[in-house]
Amino acid sequence: MEIFDFSKPKNIKKVKAAKKVLAKAPGVNKQQQNKEYYDWALERITQLLMEHNLPLATPTRKLLERPQIWLLGPKRILWRNFVPFCNEINREVQHVSQYFFLELGTEGSIAGESLIIRKKFTSTKIETLIKQYLKEYVLCSMCRSLATSIMKDVESRLYIQECKICMATKTVPKLKISNMEQI
């Protein structure tokens, strides 16, 4: 009577599984089938969106031009492409400039298509404030589109941002201006 039988493999299940894998004919594996199904489903969803709701089917990503910041002496900076930036995001020049003056804690003026800020700041600081402004006052919270507008609700006296793509609405905070007006 033998205690150990070396003629049989120890784990018969593993051997059978390996034989099944080797015996399979080469073909399409499961990952490739899943990818093909995903691509088909994605095309189908895009096709349905285009048939029923065209604005949601088209990509809405828009690249904004970087701010062109120049130094004007030791205590002032010039944002050269300020008015085109405001036009690109569909906001009033006065509203955007007041936001930047409040956030930077300084004063300034608009000269032609430029914004003059009476303090020295880096372009990264301005870019950070642009991102904050876009997040608060421009980007739709649902579809992340730039195609929004701000209107004042007469009854509640709140400012409401409405998206032109998905028709979502949200309230936005008022800007407090130094002469006690609010935009």
PDB file of C-alpha atoms in Angstrom:
ATOM      1  CA  MET A   1       0.000   0.000   0.000  1.00  0.00           C
ATOM      2  CA  GLU A   2       1.474   3.274  -1.115  1.00  0.00           C
ATOM      3  CA  ILE A   3       0.980   6.431   0.915  1.00  0.00           C
ATOM      4  CA  PHE A   4       1.960   8.804  -1.886  1.00  0.00           C
ATOM      5  CA  ASP A   5       0.839   8.301  -5.436  1.00  0.00           C
ATOM      6  CA  PHE A   6       3.111  10.357  -7.740  1.00  0.00           C
ATOM      7  CA  SER A   7       1.470   9.211 -10.928  1.00  0.00           C
ATOM      8  CA  LYS A   8      -1.580  11.501 -10.530  1.00  0.00           C
ATOM      9  CA  PRO A   9      -1.276  15.267 -10.339  1.00  0.00           C
ATOM     10  CA  LYS A  10      -2.148  16.762  -6.957  1.00  0.00           C
ATOM     11  CA  ASN A  11      -4.714  19.266  -8.200  1.00  0.00           C
ATOM     12  CA  ILE A  12      -6.866  17.654 -10.850  1.00  0.00           C
ATOM     13  CA  LYS A  13      -9.170  20.717 -11.218  1.00  0.00           C
ATOM     14  CA  LYS A  14      -6.298  22.971 -12.262  1.00  0.00           C
ATOM     15  CA  VAL A  15      -5.121  20.468 -14.837  1.00  0.00           C
ATOM     16  CA  LYS A  16      -8.611  20.141 -16.336  1.00  0.00           C
ATOM     17  CA  ALA A  17      -8.985  23.933 -16.492  1.00  0.00           C
ATOM     18  CA  ALA A  18      -5.614  24.265 -18.215  1.00  0.00           C
ATOM     19  CA  LYS A  19      -6.580  21.599 -20.763  1.00  0.00           C
ATOM     20  CA  LYS A  20      -9.835  23.480 -21.519  1.00  0.00           C
ATOM     21  CA  VAL A  21      -7.961  26.731 -22.120  1.00  0.00           C
ATOM     22  CA  LEU A  22      -5.459  25.021 -24.401  1.00  0.00           C
ATOM     23  CA  ALA A  23      -8.188  23.130 -26.251  1.00  0.00           C
ATOM     24  CA  LYS A  24     -10.159  26.295 -27.058  1.00  0.00           C
ATOM     25  CA  ALA A  25      -9.836  27.488 -30.596  1.00  0.00           C
ATOM     26  CA  PRO A  26      -8.322  30.959 -30.950  1.00  0.00           C
ATOM     27  CA  GLY A  27     -11.055  33.565 -31.362  1.00  0.00           C
ATOM     28  CA  VAL A  28     -12.564  36.682 -29.883  1.00  0.00           C
ATOM     29  CA  ASN A  29     -11.995  36.981 -26.167  1.00  0.00           C
ATOM     30  CA  LYS A  30     -14.435  38.404 -23.623  1.00  0.00           C
ATOM     31  CA  GLN A  31     -12.717  41.816 -23.328  1.00  0.00           C
ATOM     32  CA  GLN A  32     -12.879  42.380 -27.060  1.00  0.00           C
ATOM     33  CA  GLN A  33     -16.573  41.426 -27.087  1.00  0.00           C
ATOM     34  CA  ASN A  34     -17.246  43.908 -24.270  1.00  0.00           C
ATOM     35  CA  LYS A  35     -15.386  46.696 -26.102  1.00  0.00           C
ATOM     36  CA  GLU A  36     -17.293  46.043 -29.311  1.00  0.00           C
ATOM     37  CA  TYR A  37     -20.580  46.127 -27.404  1.00  0.00           C
ATOM     38  CA  TYR A  38     -19.546  49.357 -25.636  1.00  0.00           C
ATOM     39  CA  ASP A  39     -18.634  51.032 -28.946  1.00  0.00           C
ATOM     40  CA  TRP A  40     -21.946  49.941 -30.473  1.00  0.00           C
ATOM     41  CA  ALA A  41     -23.904  51.229 -27.437  1.00  0.00           C
ATOM     42  CA  LEU A  42     -22.041  54.546 -27.481  1.00  0.00           C
ATOM     43  CA  GLU A  43     -22.813  55.048 -31.176  1.00  0.00           C
ATOM     44  CA  ARG A  44     -26.470  54.185 -30.553  1.00  0.00           C
ATOM     45  CA  ILE A  45     -26.791  56.682 -27.683  1.00  0.00           C
ATOM     46  CA  THR A  46     -25.138  59.416 -29.745  1.00  0.00           C
ATOM     47  CA  GLN A  47     -27.482  58.660 -32.644  1.00  0.00           C
ATOM     48  CA  LEU A  48     -30.554  58.858 -30.385  1.00  0.00           C
ATOM     49  CA  LEU A  49     -29.359  62.133 -28.864  1.00  0.00           C
ATOM     50  CA  MET A  50     -28.818  63.624 -32.298  1.00  0.00           C
ATOM     51  CA  GLU A  51     -32.327  62.592 -33.372  1.00  0.00           C
ATOM     52  CA  HIS A  52     -34.115  63.873 -30.284  1.00  0.00           C
ATOM     53  CA  ASN A  53     -31.913  66.513 -28.632  1.00  0.00           C
ATOM     54  CA  LEU A  54     -29.178  67.927 -30.861  1.00  0.00           C
ATOM     55  CA  PRO A  55     -27.508  70.305 -28.327  1.00  0.00           C
ATOM     56  CA  LEU A  56     -26.748  67.458 -25.906  1.00  0.00           C
ATOM     57  CA  ALA A  57     -25.192  65.351 -28.665  1.00  0.00           C
ATOM     58  CA  THR A  58     -22.710  67.950 -29.832  1.00  0.00           C
ATOM     59  CA  PRO A  59     -19.554  68.490 -27.772  1.00  0.00           C
ATOM     60  CA  THR A  60     -19.675  71.760 -25.828  1.00  0.00           C
ATOM     61  CA  ARG A  61     -16.083  71.986 -24.683  1.00  0.00           C
ATOM     62  CA  LYS A  62     -14.636  75.376 -25.471  1.00  0.00           C
ATOM     63  CA  LEU A  63     -11.053  76.442 -24.937  1.00  0.00           C
ATOM     64  CA  LEU A  64     -10.669  79.946 -23.564  1.00  0.00           C
ATOM     65  CA  GLU A  65      -7.707  82.102 -24.462  1.00  0.00           C
ATOM     66  CA  ARG A  66      -5.166  82.604 -21.670  1.00  0.00           C
ATOM     67  CA  PRO A  67      -5.046  86.084 -20.133  1.00  0.00           C
ATOM     68  CA  GLN A  68      -2.298  88.284 -21.563  1.00  0.00           C
ATOM     69  CA  ILE A  69      -0.847  89.959 -18.473  1.00  0.00           C
ATOM     70  CA  TRP A  70       1.734  92.738 -18.867  1.00  0.00           C
ATOM     71  CA  LEU A  71       3.488  94.768 -16.191  1.00  0.00           C
ATOM     72  CA  LEU A  72       2.856  98.526 -16.202  1.00  0.00           C
ATOM     73  CA  GLY A  73       5.508  99.728 -13.829  1.00  0.00           C
ATOM     74  CA  PRO A  74       6.098  98.357 -10.345  1.00  0.00           C
ATOM     75  CA  LYS A  75       2.494  98.685  -9.078  1.00  0.00           C
ATOM     76  CA  ARG A  76       0.152  98.012 -11.990  1.00  0.00           C
ATOM     77  CA  ILE A  77      -0.671  95.224 -14.422  1.00  0.00           C
ATOM     78  CA  LEU A  78      -2.500  95.255 -17.746  1.00  0.00           C
ATOM     79  CA  TRP A  79      -4.809  92.445 -18.861  1.00  0.00           C
ATOM     80  CA  ARG A  80      -4.743  92.997 -22.619  1.00  0.00           C
ATOM     81  CA  ASN A  81      -7.457  90.599 -23.825  1.00  0.00           C
ATOM     82  CA  PHE A  82     -10.027  91.353 -21.108  1.00  0.00           C
ATOM     83  CA  VAL A  83     -12.988  92.494 -23.253  1.00  0.00           C
ATOM     84  CA  PRO A  84     -12.649  89.572 -25.720  1.00  0.00           C
ATOM     85  CA  PHE A  85     -12.576  87.242 -22.696  1.00  0.00           C
ATOM     86  CA  CYS A  86     -15.828  88.756 -21.398  1.00  0.00           C
ATOM     87  CA  ASN A  87     -17.430  88.411 -24.829  1.00  0.00           C
ATOM     88  CA  GLU A  88     -16.314  84.797 -25.066  1.00  0.00           C
ATOM     89  CA  ILE A  89     -17.992  83.861 -21.779  1.00  0.00           C
ATOM     90  CA  ASN A  90     -21.055  86.033 -22.548  1.00  0.00           C
ATOM     91  CA  ARG A  91     -20.811  88.268 -19.468  1.00  0.00           C
ATOM     92  CA  GLU A  92     -20.853  92.027 -19.027  1.00  0.00           C
ATOM     93  CA  VAL A  93     -17.455  93.687 -18.766  1.00  0.00           C
ATOM     94  CA  GLN A  94     -18.554  95.648 -15.686  1.00  0.00           C
ATOM     95  CA  HIS A  95     -19.634  92.491 -13.820  1.00  0.00           C
ATOM     96  CA  VAL A  96     -16.398  90.610 -14.513  1.00  0.00           C
ATOM     97  CA  SER A  97     -14.180  93.584 -13.673  1.00  0.00           C
ATOM     98  CA  GLN A  98     -15.993  94.211 -10.378  1.00  0.00           C
ATOM     99  CA  TYR A  99     -15.561  90.545  -9.444  1.00  0.00           C
ATOM    100  CA  PHE A 100     -11.809  90.748 -10.041  1.00  0.00           C
ATOM    101  CA  PHE A 101     -11.458  94.032  -8.153  1.00  0.00           C
ATOM    102  CA  LEU A 102     -13.334  92.592  -5.162  1.00  0.00           C
ATOM    103  CA  GLU A 103     -11.389  89.326  -5.120  1.00  0.00           C
ATOM    104  CA  LEU A 104      -8.030  91.023  -5.554  1.00  0.00           C
ATOM    105  CA  GLY A 105      -8.864  93.736  -3.031  1.00  0.00           C
ATOM    106  CA  THR A 106      -7.809  96.574  -5.295  1.00  0.00           C
ATOM    107  CA  GLU A 107      -9.059  99.119  -7.803  1.00  0.00           C
ATOM    108  CA  GLY A 108      -8.648  99.468 -11.513  1.00  0.00           C
ATOM    109  CA  SER A 109     -10.137 100.716 -14.739  1.00  0.00           C
ATOM    110  CA  ILE A 110     -11.032  99.610 -18.236  1.00  0.00           C
ATOM    111  CA  ALA A 111      -9.039 101.147 -21.081  1.00  0.00           C
ATOM    112  CA  GLY A 112     -10.199 100.090 -24.529  1.00  0.00           C
ATOM    113  CA  GLU A 113     -10.057  96.279 -24.622  1.00  0.00           C
ATOM    114  CA  SER A 114      -7.790  96.051 -21.571  1.00  0.00           C
ATOM    115  CA  LEU A 115      -8.209  95.989 -17.818  1.00  0.00           C
ATOM    116  CA  ILE A 116      -5.720  97.918 -15.686  1.00  0.00           C
ATOM    117  CA  ILE A 117      -5.321  96.631 -12.130  1.00  0.00           C
ATOM    118  CA  ARG A 118      -3.596  98.878  -9.596  1.00  0.00           C
ATOM    119  CA  LYS A 119      -1.545  96.227  -7.868  1.00  0.00           C
ATOM    120  CA  LYS A 120       1.007  93.685  -8.999  1.00  0.00           C
ATOM    121  CA  PHE A 121      -0.287  90.108  -9.398  1.00  0.00           C
ATOM    122  CA  THR A 122       1.029  87.074 -11.204  1.00  0.00           C
ATOM    123  CA  SER A 123      -0.735  85.545 -14.182  1.00  0.00           C
ATOM    124  CA  THR A 124      -1.314  82.346 -12.171  1.00  0.00           C
ATOM    125  CA  LYS A 125      -3.285  84.347  -9.592  1.00  0.00           C
ATOM    126  CA  ILE A 126      -5.429  85.836 -12.378  1.00  0.00           C
ATOM    127  CA  GLU A 127      -5.947  82.375 -13.929  1.00  0.00           C
ATOM    128  CA  THR A 128      -7.033  81.006 -10.544  1.00  0.00           C
ATOM    129  CA  LEU A 129      -9.588  83.800 -10.203  1.00  0.00           C
ATOM    130  CA  ILE A 130     -10.812  83.146 -13.755  1.00  0.00           C
ATOM    131  CA  LYS A 131     -11.467  79.509 -12.829  1.00  0.00           C
ATOM    132  CA  GLN A 132     -13.349  80.577  -9.693  1.00  0.00           C
ATOM    133  CA  TYR A 133     -15.428  83.093 -11.658  1.00  0.00           C
ATOM    134  CA  LEU A 134     -16.268  80.521 -14.311  1.00  0.00           C
ATOM    135  CA  LYS A 135     -17.285  78.003 -11.674  1.00  0.00           C
ATOM    136  CA  GLU A 136     -19.488  80.466  -9.759  1.00  0.00           C
ATOM    137  CA  TYR A 137     -21.032  82.574 -12.495  1.00  0.00           C
ATOM    138  CA  VAL A 138     -20.617  80.935 -15.910  1.00  0.00           C
ATOM    139  CA  LEU A 139     -20.429  77.131 -16.029  1.00  0.00           C
ATOM    140  CA  CYS A 140     -23.657  75.155 -15.911  1.00  0.00           C
ATOM    141  CA  SER A 141     -23.635  72.866 -12.896  1.00  0.00           C
ATOM    142  CA  MET A 142     -25.399  70.095 -14.839  1.00  0.00           C
ATOM    143  CA  CYS A 143     -23.809  69.932 -18.303  1.00  0.00           C
ATOM    144  CA  ARG A 144     -20.660  72.092 -17.721  1.00  0.00           C
ATOM    145  CA  SER A 145     -21.522  74.324 -20.670  1.00  0.00           C
ATOM    146  CA  LEU A 146     -20.438  77.946 -21.100  1.00  0.00           C
ATOM    147  CA  ALA A 147     -23.707  78.797 -22.865  1.00  0.00           C
ATOM    148  CA  THR A 148     -25.419  80.374 -19.853  1.00  0.00           C
ATOM    149  CA  SER A 149     -26.991  83.707 -19.048  1.00  0.00           C
ATOM    150  CA  ILE A 150     -27.692  85.580 -15.820  1.00  0.00           C
ATOM    151  CA  MET A 151     -31.088  87.187 -15.220  1.00  0.00           C
ATOM    152  CA  LYS A 152     -32.591  88.938 -12.220  1.00  0.00           C
ATOM    153  CA  ASP A 153     -35.793  87.439 -10.847  1.00  0.00           C
ATOM    154  CA  VAL A 154     -38.146  90.317 -10.077  1.00  0.00           C
ATOM    155  CA  GLU A 155     -40.134  88.524  -7.377  1.00  0.00           C
ATOM    156  CA  SER A 156     -37.287  87.070  -5.328  1.00  0.00           C
ATOM    157  CA  ARG A 157     -34.669  89.704  -6.307  1.00  0.00           C
ATOM    158  CA  LEU A 158     -32.155  86.911  -6.857  1.00  0.00           C
ATOM    159  CA  TYR A 159     -29.823  86.471  -9.797  1.00  0.00           C
ATOM    160  CA  ILE A 160     -30.500  83.246 -11.667  1.00  0.00           C
ATOM    161  CA  GLN A 161     -28.158  81.537 -14.087  1.00  0.00           C
ATOM    162  CA  GLU A 162     -29.929  79.643 -16.865  1.00  0.00           C
ATOM    163  CA  CYS A 163     -28.222  77.191 -19.215  1.00  0.00           C
ATOM    164  CA  LYS A 164     -29.203  77.469 -22.874  1.00  0.00           C
ATOM    165  CA  ILE A 165     -28.272  73.833 -23.562  1.00  0.00           C
ATOM    166  CA  CYS A 166     -29.916  71.796 -20.793  1.00  0.00           C
ATOM    167  CA  MET A 167     -32.227  74.543 -19.416  1.00  0.00           C
ATOM    168  CA  ALA A 168     -30.970  74.025 -15.838  1.00  0.00           C
ATOM    169  CA  THR A 169     -31.140  76.983 -13.446  1.00  0.00           C
ATOM    170  CA  LYS A 170     -29.289  77.966 -10.276  1.00  0.00           C
ATOM    171  CA  THR A 171     -28.965  81.099  -8.166  1.00  0.00           C
ATOM    172  CA  VAL A 172     -25.682  82.984  -8.181  1.00  0.00           C
ATOM    173  CA  PRO A 173     -24.409  85.354  -5.479  1.00  0.00           C
ATOM    174  CA  LYS A 174     -24.529  89.121  -5.913  1.00  0.00           C
ATOM    175  CA  LEU A 175     -21.422  91.238  -6.159  1.00  0.00           C
ATOM    176  CA  LYS A 176     -21.121  93.990  -3.576  1.00  0.00           C
ATOM    177  CA  ILE A 177     -19.762  97.183  -5.084  1.00  0.00           C
ATOM    178  CA  SER A 178     -18.095  99.891  -3.027  1.00  0.00           C
ATOM    179  CA  ASN A 179     -20.799 102.506  -3.729  1.00  0.00           C
ATOM    180  CA  MET A 180     -23.507 100.274  -2.216  1.00  0.00           C
ATOM    181  CA  GLU A 181     -24.948  99.100  -5.523  1.00  0.00           C
ATOM    182  CA  GLN A 182     -25.181  95.440  -6.310  1.00  0.00           C
ATOM    183  CA  ILE A 183     -24.774  93.698  -9.627  1.00  0.00           C
TER     184      ILE A 183
END
